[in-house]
Short mmCIF file of C-alpha atoms and ligand atoms in Angstrom, two decimals:
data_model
loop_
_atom_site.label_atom_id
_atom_site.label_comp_id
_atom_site.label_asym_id
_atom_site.label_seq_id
_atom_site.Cartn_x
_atom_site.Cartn_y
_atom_site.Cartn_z
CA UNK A 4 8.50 9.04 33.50
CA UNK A 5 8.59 5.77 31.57
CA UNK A 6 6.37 3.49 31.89
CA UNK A 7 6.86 -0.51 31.35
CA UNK A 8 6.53 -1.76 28.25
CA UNK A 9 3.21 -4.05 27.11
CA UNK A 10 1.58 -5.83 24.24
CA UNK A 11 -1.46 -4.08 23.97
CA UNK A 12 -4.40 -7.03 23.40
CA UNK A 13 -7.90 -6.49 21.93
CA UNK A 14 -9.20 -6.73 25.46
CA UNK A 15 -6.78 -4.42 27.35
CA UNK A 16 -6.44 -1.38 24.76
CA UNK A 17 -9.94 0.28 25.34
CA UNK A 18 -8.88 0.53 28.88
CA UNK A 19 -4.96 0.93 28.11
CA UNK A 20 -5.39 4.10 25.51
CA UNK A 21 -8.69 4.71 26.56
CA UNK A 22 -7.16 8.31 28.08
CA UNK A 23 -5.53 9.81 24.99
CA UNK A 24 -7.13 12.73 24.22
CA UNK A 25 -5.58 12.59 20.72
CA UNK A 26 -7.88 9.38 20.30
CA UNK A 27 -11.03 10.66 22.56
CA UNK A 28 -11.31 13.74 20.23
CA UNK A 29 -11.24 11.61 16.75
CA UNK A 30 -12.92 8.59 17.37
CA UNK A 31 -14.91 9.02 20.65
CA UNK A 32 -15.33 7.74 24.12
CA UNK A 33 -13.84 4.52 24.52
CA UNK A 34 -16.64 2.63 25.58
CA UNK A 35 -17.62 2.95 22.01
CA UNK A 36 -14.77 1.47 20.55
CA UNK A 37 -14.59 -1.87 18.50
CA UNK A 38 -10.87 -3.33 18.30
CA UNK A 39 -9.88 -6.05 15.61
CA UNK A 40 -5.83 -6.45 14.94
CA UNK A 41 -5.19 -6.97 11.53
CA UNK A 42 -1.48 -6.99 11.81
CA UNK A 43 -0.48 -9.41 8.93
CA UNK A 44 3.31 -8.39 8.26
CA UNK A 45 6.91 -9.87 9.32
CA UNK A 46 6.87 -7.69 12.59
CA UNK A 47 4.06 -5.72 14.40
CA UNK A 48 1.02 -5.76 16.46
CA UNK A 49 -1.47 -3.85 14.18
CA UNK A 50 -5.11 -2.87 15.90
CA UNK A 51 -8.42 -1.04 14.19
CA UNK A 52 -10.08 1.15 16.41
CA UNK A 53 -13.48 2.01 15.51
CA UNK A 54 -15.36 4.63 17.76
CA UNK A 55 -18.49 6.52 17.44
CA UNK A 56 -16.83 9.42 15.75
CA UNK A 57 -14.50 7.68 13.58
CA UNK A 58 -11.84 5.05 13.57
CA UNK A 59 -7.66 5.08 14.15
CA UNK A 60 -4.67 2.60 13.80
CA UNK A 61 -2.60 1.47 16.80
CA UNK A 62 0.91 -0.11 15.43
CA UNK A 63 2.52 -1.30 17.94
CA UNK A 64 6.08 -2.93 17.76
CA UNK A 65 6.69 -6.33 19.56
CA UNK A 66 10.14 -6.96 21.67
CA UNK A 67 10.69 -9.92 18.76
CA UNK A 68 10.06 -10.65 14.99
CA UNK A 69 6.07 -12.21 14.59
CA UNK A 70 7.29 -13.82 11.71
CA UNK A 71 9.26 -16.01 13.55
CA UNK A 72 8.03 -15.43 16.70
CA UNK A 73 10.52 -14.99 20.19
CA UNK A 74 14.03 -16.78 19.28
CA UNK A 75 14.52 -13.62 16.88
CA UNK A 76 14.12 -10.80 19.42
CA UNK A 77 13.99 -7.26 18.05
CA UNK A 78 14.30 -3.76 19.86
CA UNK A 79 11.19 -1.89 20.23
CA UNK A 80 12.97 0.99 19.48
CA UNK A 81 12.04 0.52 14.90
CA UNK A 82 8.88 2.23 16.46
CA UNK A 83 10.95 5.44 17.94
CA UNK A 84 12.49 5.36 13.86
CA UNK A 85 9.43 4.50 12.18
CA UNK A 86 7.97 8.01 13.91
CA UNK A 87 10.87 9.79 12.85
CA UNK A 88 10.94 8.45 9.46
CA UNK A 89 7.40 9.44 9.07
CA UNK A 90 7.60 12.86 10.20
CA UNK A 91 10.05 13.74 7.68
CA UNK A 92 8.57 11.96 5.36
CA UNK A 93 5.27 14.02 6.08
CA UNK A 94 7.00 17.39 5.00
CA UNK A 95 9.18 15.93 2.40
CA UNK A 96 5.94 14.87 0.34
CA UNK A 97 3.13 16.15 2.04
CA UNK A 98 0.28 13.93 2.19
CA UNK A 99 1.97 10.66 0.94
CA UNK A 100 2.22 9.03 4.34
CA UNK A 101 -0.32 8.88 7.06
CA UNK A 102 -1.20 11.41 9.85
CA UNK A 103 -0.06 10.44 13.38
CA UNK A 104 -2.32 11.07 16.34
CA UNK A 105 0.27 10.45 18.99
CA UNK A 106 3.83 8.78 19.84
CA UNK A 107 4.30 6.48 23.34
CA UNK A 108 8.29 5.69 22.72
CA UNK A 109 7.94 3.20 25.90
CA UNK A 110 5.04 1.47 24.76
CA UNK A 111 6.78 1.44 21.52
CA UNK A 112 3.07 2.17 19.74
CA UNK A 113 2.19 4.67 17.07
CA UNK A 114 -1.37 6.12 17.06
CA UNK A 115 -2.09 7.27 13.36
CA UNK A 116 -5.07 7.78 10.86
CA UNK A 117 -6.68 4.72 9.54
CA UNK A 118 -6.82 4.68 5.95
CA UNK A 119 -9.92 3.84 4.11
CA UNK A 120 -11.07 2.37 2.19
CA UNK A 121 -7.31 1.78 0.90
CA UNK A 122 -5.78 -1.60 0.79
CA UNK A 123 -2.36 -2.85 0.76
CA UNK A 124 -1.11 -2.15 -2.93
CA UNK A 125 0.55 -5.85 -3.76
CA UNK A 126 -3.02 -7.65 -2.89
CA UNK A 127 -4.51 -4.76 -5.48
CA UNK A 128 -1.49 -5.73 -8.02
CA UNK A 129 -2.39 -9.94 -7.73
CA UNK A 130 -5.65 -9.54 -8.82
CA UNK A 131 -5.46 -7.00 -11.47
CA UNK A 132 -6.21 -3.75 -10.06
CA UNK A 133 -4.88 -0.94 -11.12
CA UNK A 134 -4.36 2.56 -9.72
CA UNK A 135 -3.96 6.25 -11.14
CA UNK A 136 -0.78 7.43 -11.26
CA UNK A 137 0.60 4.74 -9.13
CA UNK A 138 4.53 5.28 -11.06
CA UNK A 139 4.21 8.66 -11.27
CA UNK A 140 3.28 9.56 -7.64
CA UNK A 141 5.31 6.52 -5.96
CA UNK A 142 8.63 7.95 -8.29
CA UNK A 143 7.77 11.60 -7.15
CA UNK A 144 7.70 10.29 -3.23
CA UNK A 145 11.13 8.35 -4.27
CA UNK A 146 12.57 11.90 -5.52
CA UNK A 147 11.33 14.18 -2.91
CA UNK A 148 12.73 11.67 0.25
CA UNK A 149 16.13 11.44 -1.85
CA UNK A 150 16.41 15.04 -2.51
CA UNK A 151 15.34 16.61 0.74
CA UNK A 152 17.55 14.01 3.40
CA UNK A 153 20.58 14.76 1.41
CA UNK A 154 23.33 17.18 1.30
CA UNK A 155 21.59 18.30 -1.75
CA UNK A 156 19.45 20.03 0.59
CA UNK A 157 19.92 19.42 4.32
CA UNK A 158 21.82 22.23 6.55
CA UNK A 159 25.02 19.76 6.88
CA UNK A 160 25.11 20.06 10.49
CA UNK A 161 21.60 19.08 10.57
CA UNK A 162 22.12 16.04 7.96
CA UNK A 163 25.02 14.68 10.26
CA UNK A 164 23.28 14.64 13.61
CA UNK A 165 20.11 13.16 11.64
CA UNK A 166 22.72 10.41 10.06
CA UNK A 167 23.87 9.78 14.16
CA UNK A 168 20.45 8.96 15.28
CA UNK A 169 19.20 6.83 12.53
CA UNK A 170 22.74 5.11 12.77
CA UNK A 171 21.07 3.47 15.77
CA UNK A 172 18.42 1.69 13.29
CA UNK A 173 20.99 -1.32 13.51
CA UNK A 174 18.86 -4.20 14.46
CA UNK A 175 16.42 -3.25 11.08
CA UNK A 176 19.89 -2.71 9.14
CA UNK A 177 20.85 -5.86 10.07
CA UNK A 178 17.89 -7.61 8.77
CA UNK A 179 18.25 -6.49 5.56
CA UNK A 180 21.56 -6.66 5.51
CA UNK A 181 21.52 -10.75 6.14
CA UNK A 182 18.31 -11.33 4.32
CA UNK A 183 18.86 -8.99 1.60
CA UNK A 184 22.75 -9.08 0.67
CA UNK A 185 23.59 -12.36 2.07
CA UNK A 186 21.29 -15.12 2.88
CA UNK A 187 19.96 -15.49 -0.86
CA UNK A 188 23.51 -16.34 -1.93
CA UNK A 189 24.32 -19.02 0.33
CA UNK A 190 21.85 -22.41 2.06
CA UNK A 191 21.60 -19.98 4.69
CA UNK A 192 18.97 -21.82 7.22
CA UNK A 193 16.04 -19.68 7.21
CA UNK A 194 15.68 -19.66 3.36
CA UNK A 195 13.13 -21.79 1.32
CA UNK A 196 12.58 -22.05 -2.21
CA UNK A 197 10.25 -23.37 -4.31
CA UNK A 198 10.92 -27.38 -5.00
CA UNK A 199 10.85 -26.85 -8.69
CA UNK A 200 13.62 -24.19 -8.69
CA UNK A 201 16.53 -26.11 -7.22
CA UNK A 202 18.51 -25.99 -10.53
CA UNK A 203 18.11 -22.65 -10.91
CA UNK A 204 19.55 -21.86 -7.36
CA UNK A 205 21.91 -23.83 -7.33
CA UNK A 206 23.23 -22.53 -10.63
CA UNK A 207 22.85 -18.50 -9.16
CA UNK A 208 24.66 -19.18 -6.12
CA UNK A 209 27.44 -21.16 -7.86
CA UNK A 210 28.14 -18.25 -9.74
CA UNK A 211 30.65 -16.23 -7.54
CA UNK A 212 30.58 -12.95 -10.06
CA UNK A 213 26.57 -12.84 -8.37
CA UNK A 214 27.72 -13.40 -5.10
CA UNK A 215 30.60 -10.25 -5.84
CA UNK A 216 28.21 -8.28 -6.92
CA UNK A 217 25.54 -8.36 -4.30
CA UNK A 218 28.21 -7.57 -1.56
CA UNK A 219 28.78 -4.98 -3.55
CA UNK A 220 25.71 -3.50 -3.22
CA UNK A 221 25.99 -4.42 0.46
CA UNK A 222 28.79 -2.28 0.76
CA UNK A 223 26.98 0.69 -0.89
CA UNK A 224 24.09 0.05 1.38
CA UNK A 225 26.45 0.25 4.45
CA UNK A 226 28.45 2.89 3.49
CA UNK A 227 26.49 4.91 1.16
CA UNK A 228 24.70 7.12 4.20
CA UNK A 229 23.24 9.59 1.25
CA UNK A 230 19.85 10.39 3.01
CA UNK A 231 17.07 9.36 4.69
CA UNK A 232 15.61 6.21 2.98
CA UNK A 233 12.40 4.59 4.11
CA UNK A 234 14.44 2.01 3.81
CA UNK A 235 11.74 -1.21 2.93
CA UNK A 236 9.82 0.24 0.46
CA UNK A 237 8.26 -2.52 -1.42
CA UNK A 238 4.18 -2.86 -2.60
CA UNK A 239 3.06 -4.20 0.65
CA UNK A 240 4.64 -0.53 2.16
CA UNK A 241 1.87 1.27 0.21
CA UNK A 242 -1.88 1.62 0.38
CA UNK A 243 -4.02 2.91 -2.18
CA UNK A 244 -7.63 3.13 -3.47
CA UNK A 245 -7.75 3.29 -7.07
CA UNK A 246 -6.94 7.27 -6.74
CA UNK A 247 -4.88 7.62 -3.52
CA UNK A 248 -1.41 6.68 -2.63
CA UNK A 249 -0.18 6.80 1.45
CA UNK A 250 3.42 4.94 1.68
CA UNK A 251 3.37 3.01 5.38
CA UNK A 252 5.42 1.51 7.40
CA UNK A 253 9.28 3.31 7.14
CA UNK A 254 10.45 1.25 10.42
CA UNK A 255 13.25 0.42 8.45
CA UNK A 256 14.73 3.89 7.51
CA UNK A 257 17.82 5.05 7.81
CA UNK A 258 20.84 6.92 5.85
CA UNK A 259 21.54 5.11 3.03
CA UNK A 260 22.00 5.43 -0.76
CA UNK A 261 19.85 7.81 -2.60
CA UNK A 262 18.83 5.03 -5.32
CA UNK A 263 17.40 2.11 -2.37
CA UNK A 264 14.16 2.92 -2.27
CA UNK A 265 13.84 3.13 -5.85
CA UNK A 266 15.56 0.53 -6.86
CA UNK A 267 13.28 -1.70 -4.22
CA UNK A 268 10.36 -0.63 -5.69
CA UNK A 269 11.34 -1.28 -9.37
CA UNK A 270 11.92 -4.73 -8.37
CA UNK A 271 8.47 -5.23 -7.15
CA UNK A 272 6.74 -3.59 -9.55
CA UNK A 273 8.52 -5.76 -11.48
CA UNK A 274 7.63 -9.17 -9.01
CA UNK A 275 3.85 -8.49 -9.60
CA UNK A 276 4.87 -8.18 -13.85
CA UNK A 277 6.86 -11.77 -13.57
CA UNK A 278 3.48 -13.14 -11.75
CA UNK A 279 0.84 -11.85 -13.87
CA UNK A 280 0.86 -15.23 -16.21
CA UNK A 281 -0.56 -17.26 -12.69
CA UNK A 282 -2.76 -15.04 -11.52
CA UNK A 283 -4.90 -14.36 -15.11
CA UNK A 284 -5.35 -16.20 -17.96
CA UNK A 285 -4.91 -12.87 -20.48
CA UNK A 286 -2.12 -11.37 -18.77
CA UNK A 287 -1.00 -9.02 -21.05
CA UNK A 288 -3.11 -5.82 -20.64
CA UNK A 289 -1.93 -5.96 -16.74
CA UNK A 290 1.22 -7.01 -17.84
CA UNK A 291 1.94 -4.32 -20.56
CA UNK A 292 0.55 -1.38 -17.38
CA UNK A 293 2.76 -2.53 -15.25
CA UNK A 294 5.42 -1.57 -17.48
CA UNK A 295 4.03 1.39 -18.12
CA UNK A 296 3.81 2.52 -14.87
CA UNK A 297 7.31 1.78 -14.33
CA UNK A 298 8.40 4.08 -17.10
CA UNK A 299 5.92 6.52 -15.28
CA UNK A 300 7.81 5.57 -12.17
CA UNK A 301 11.70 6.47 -13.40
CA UNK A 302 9.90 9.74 -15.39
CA UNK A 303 8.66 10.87 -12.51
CA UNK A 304 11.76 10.40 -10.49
CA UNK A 305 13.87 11.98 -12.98
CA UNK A 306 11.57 15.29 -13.75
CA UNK A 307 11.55 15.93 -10.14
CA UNK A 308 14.98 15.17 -8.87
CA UNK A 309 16.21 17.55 -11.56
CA UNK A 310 13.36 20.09 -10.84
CA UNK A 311 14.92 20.34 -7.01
CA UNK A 312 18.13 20.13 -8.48
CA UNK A 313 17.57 23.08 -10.45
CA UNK A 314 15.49 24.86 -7.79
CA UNK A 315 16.30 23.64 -4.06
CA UNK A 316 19.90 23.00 -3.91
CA UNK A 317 20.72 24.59 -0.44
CA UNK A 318 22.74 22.56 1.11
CA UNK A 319 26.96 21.72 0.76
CA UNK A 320 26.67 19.74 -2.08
CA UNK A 321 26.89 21.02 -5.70
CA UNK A 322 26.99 24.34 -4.40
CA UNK A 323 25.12 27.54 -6.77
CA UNK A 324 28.87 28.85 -6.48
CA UNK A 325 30.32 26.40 -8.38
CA UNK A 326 27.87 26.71 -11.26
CA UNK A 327 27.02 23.19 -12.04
CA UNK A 328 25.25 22.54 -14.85
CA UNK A 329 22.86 19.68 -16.53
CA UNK A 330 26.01 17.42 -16.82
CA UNK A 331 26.38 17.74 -13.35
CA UNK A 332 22.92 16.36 -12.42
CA UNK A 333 23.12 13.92 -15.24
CA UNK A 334 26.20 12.40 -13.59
CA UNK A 335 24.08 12.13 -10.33
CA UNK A 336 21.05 10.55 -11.96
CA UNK A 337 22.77 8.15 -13.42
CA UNK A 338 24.88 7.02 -9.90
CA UNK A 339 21.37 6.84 -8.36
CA UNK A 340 20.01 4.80 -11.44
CA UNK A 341 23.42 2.38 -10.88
CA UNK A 342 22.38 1.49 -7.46
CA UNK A 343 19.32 1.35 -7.95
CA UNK A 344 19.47 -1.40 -10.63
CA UNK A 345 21.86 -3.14 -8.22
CA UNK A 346 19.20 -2.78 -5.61
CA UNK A 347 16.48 -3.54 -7.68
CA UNK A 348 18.58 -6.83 -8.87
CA UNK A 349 19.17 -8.74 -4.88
CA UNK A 350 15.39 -7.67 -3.62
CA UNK A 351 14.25 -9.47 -6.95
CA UNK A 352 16.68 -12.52 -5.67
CA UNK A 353 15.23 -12.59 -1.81
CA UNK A 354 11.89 -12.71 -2.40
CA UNK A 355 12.33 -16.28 -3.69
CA UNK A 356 15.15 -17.54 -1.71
CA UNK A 357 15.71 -15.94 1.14
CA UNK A 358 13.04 -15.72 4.77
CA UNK A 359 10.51 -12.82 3.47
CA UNK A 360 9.03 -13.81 0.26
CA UNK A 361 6.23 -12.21 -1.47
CA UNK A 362 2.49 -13.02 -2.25
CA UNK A 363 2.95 -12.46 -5.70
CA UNK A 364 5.02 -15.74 -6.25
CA UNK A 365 3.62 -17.32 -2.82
CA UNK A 366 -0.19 -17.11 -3.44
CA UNK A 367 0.37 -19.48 -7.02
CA UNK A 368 -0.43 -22.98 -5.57
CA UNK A 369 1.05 -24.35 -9.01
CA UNK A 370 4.62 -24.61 -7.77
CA UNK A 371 5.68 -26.19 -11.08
CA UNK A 372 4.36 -22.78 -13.06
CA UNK A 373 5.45 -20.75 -9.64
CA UNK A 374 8.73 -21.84 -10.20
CA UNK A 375 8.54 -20.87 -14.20
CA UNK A 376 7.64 -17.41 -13.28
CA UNK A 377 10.42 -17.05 -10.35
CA UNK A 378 13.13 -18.14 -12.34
CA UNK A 379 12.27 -15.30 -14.89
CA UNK A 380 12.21 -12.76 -12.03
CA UNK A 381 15.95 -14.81 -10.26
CA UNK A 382 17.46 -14.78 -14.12
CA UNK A 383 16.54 -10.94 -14.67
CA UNK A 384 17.71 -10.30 -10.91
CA UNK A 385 21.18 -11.51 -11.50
CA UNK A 386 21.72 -9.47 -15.23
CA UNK A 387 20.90 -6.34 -13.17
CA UNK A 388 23.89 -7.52 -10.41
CA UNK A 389 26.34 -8.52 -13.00
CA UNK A 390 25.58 -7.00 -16.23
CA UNK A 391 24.29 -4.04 -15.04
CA UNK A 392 24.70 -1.89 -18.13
CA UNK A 393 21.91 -3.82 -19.83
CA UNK A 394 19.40 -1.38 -17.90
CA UNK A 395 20.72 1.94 -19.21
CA UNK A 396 17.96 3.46 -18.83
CA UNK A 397 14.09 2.96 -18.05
CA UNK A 398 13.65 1.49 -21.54
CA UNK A 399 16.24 -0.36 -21.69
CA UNK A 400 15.08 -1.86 -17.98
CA UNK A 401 11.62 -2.73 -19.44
CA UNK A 402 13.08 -3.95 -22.59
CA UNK A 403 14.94 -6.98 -20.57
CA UNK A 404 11.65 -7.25 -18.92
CA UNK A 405 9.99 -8.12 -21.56
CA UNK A 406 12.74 -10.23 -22.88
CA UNK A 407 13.00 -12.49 -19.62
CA UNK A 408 9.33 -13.00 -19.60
CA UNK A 409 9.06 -14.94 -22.68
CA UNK A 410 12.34 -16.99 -21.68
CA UNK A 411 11.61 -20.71 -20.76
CA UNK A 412 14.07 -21.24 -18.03
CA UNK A 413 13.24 -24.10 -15.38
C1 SR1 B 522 12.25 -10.63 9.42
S1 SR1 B 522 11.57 -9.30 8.60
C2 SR1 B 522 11.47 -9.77 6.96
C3 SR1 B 522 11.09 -8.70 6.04
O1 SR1 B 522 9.88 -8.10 6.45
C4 SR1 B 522 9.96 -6.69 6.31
O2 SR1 B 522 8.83 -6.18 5.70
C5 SR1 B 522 11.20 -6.43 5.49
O3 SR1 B 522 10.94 -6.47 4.12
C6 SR1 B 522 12.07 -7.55 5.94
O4 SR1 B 522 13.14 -7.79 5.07
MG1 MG B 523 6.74 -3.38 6.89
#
């Protein structure tokens, strides 16, 4: 039976969920329960629960984006995918992603441990935090999704019918697909930019080998359906202490190219290297660990795409029969390192001109040094759309990141 969909409020969900033995059993009767919503993304209605016994999240989706509030409606159905997403994510990488209590598709809310006391990784990156292993595990999570929602692995019958349901994931596609692809290349209405950078903009989106290229990652997004990606997998999708890792929030996912998610990362990891300089006055240490941990971060990949390569290839493509070797693999790497400089090159470009930008660039009040550090970031972006080759490799890639952070560009 379905029942009618309804924002859940602070004053309403005691009495709302109050039922679910899923929450009863972890957390405790409801009269016990203190509810706060934290919800601070683009999208959701996000709700604490603390009981007597313990505490819980409540994500629920709302029927348009918060961001922007009700002119931008938005199916409440990203919650049905963001439970599916999660559930393969769950035995793709075991304990990377949180544990879900319970799944109302009407009510479009997702009941699921409450992790603490972790914090949103970017907000740990701005001030100077670091955390173990953050490449290295992040990298392995990139591998294992890639590898396991492929045809590298996937009964192919399976993999299709997967493919068909996320291929109803179109209002989230869409997003990125305009905010992403498009809207940083054009005055598009909903971007902003910082004051200070309106040379520099002008000057990328003038250039129409930029504008080629990022439609040409558009097209591989669209039409590269090579497995199961989380699909928005940026710093402010994970949450860490400084020893634990849980990636959040795949609302997004859907069958796309097995170098997205990777490439999205890179290109924050890279953000919260361009900002370092406005956030402390010795940047380098941070600076010179963030780099690090990207090298961590493609080692990581690499070792364990190859180690399912060599030991989990069971499904139609690269078959055992045909005997495929390391040149084989190496071929595939370096497709999935392709996109994902591509990738990595128009997520580095929206963050500063497109809707969704970042805190690492947004929390500088100094717009004149803001705008210093983003046109680093915008002139790196566009070498990895149009002279891609530059970023070989993971040294290469940290070579040029080096190089565009001493550049005076503005
Ligand atoms: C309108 S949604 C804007 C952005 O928020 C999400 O987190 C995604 O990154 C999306 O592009
Ligand atoms: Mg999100």
């Amino acid at each position: 039976m379905t029942t009618q969909y309804e924002a859940l409020d602070v004053g309403t969900l005691p009495a709302r969920l109050g039922g679910l033995d899923a929450l009863r059993r972890r957390i405790g009767p409801p009269e016990s329960w203190q509810v706060e919503e934290v919800g601070d993304g683009n999208l959701n209605l996000v709700f604490i629960l603390r009981g007597a016994d313990g505490a819980a999240v409540v994500k629920q989706a709302l029927p348009y984006v918060r961001l922007v509030g009700d002119s931008w409606p938005l199916p409440l159905t990203r919650a049905f995918f963001e439970h599916e997403a999660l559930t393969r994510q769950a035995a793709r990488d075991p304990g990377l992603v949180p544990e879900i209590y319970h799944f109302d598709r009407d009510q479009a809310l997702i009941v699921m441990e409450y992790l603490t006391p972790h914090v949103i990784l970017r907000g740990k990156l701005i001030k100077g935090e670091r955390v173990q292993d953050m490449g290295a595990v992040l990298g392995r999570f990139c591998a294992r999704t890639a590898f396991h929602g492929s045809d590298l692995a996937m009964d192919a019958a399976d993999k299709k019918a997967d493919h068909a349901l996320f291929l109803g994931n179109v209002a989230l596609c869409d997003i990125t697909e305009q905010l992403i692809f498009t809207d940083p290349y054009f005055d598009a209405e909903r971007n902003h930019h910082t004051p200070e950078l309106a040379a520099v903009v002008a000057d990328l989106r003038a250039d129409q080998a930029v504008r080629d290229a990022a439609q040409a990652m558009l097209l591989r997004f669209t039409a590269g359906g090579e497995t199961l990606c989380h699909g928005d997998l940026h710093t402010g999708s994970v949450m860490c202490t400084e020893t634990d890792i849980k990636v959040i929030d795949p609302e997004f996912g859907y069958y796309g190219p097995m170098g997205f998610d990777l490439g999205m990362l890179l290109a924050n990891f890279l953000m919260a290297y361009f900002s370092q300089p406005a956030h402390r006055d010795d940047p380098a240490p941070m600076q010179d660990w963030l780099l690090e941990e990207i090298a961590a971060c493609c080692a990581a990949f690499t070792k364990e795409f190859a180690h399912l390569w060599r030991t989990g290839r069971r499904g139609i493509l690269y078959p055992e029969s045909l005997d495929h070797g390391d040149l084989a693999l190496a071929g595939l790497e370096r497709h999935i390192w392709d996109d994902a400089m591509g990738f990595c090159g128009v997520e580095m470009h929206r963050r500063c001109l497109s809707l969704a930008h970042n805190a690492d660039f947004e929390a500088i009040a100094d717009t004149a040094l803001r705008a210093r550090l983003e046109a680093r970031n915008i002139a790196m972006g566009r070498e990895l759309l149009v002279a891609r080759d530059n970023a070989a490799d993971a040294a290469a890639l940290i070579a040029m990141a080096r190089d565009f952070n001493g550049k005076d560009i503005t």
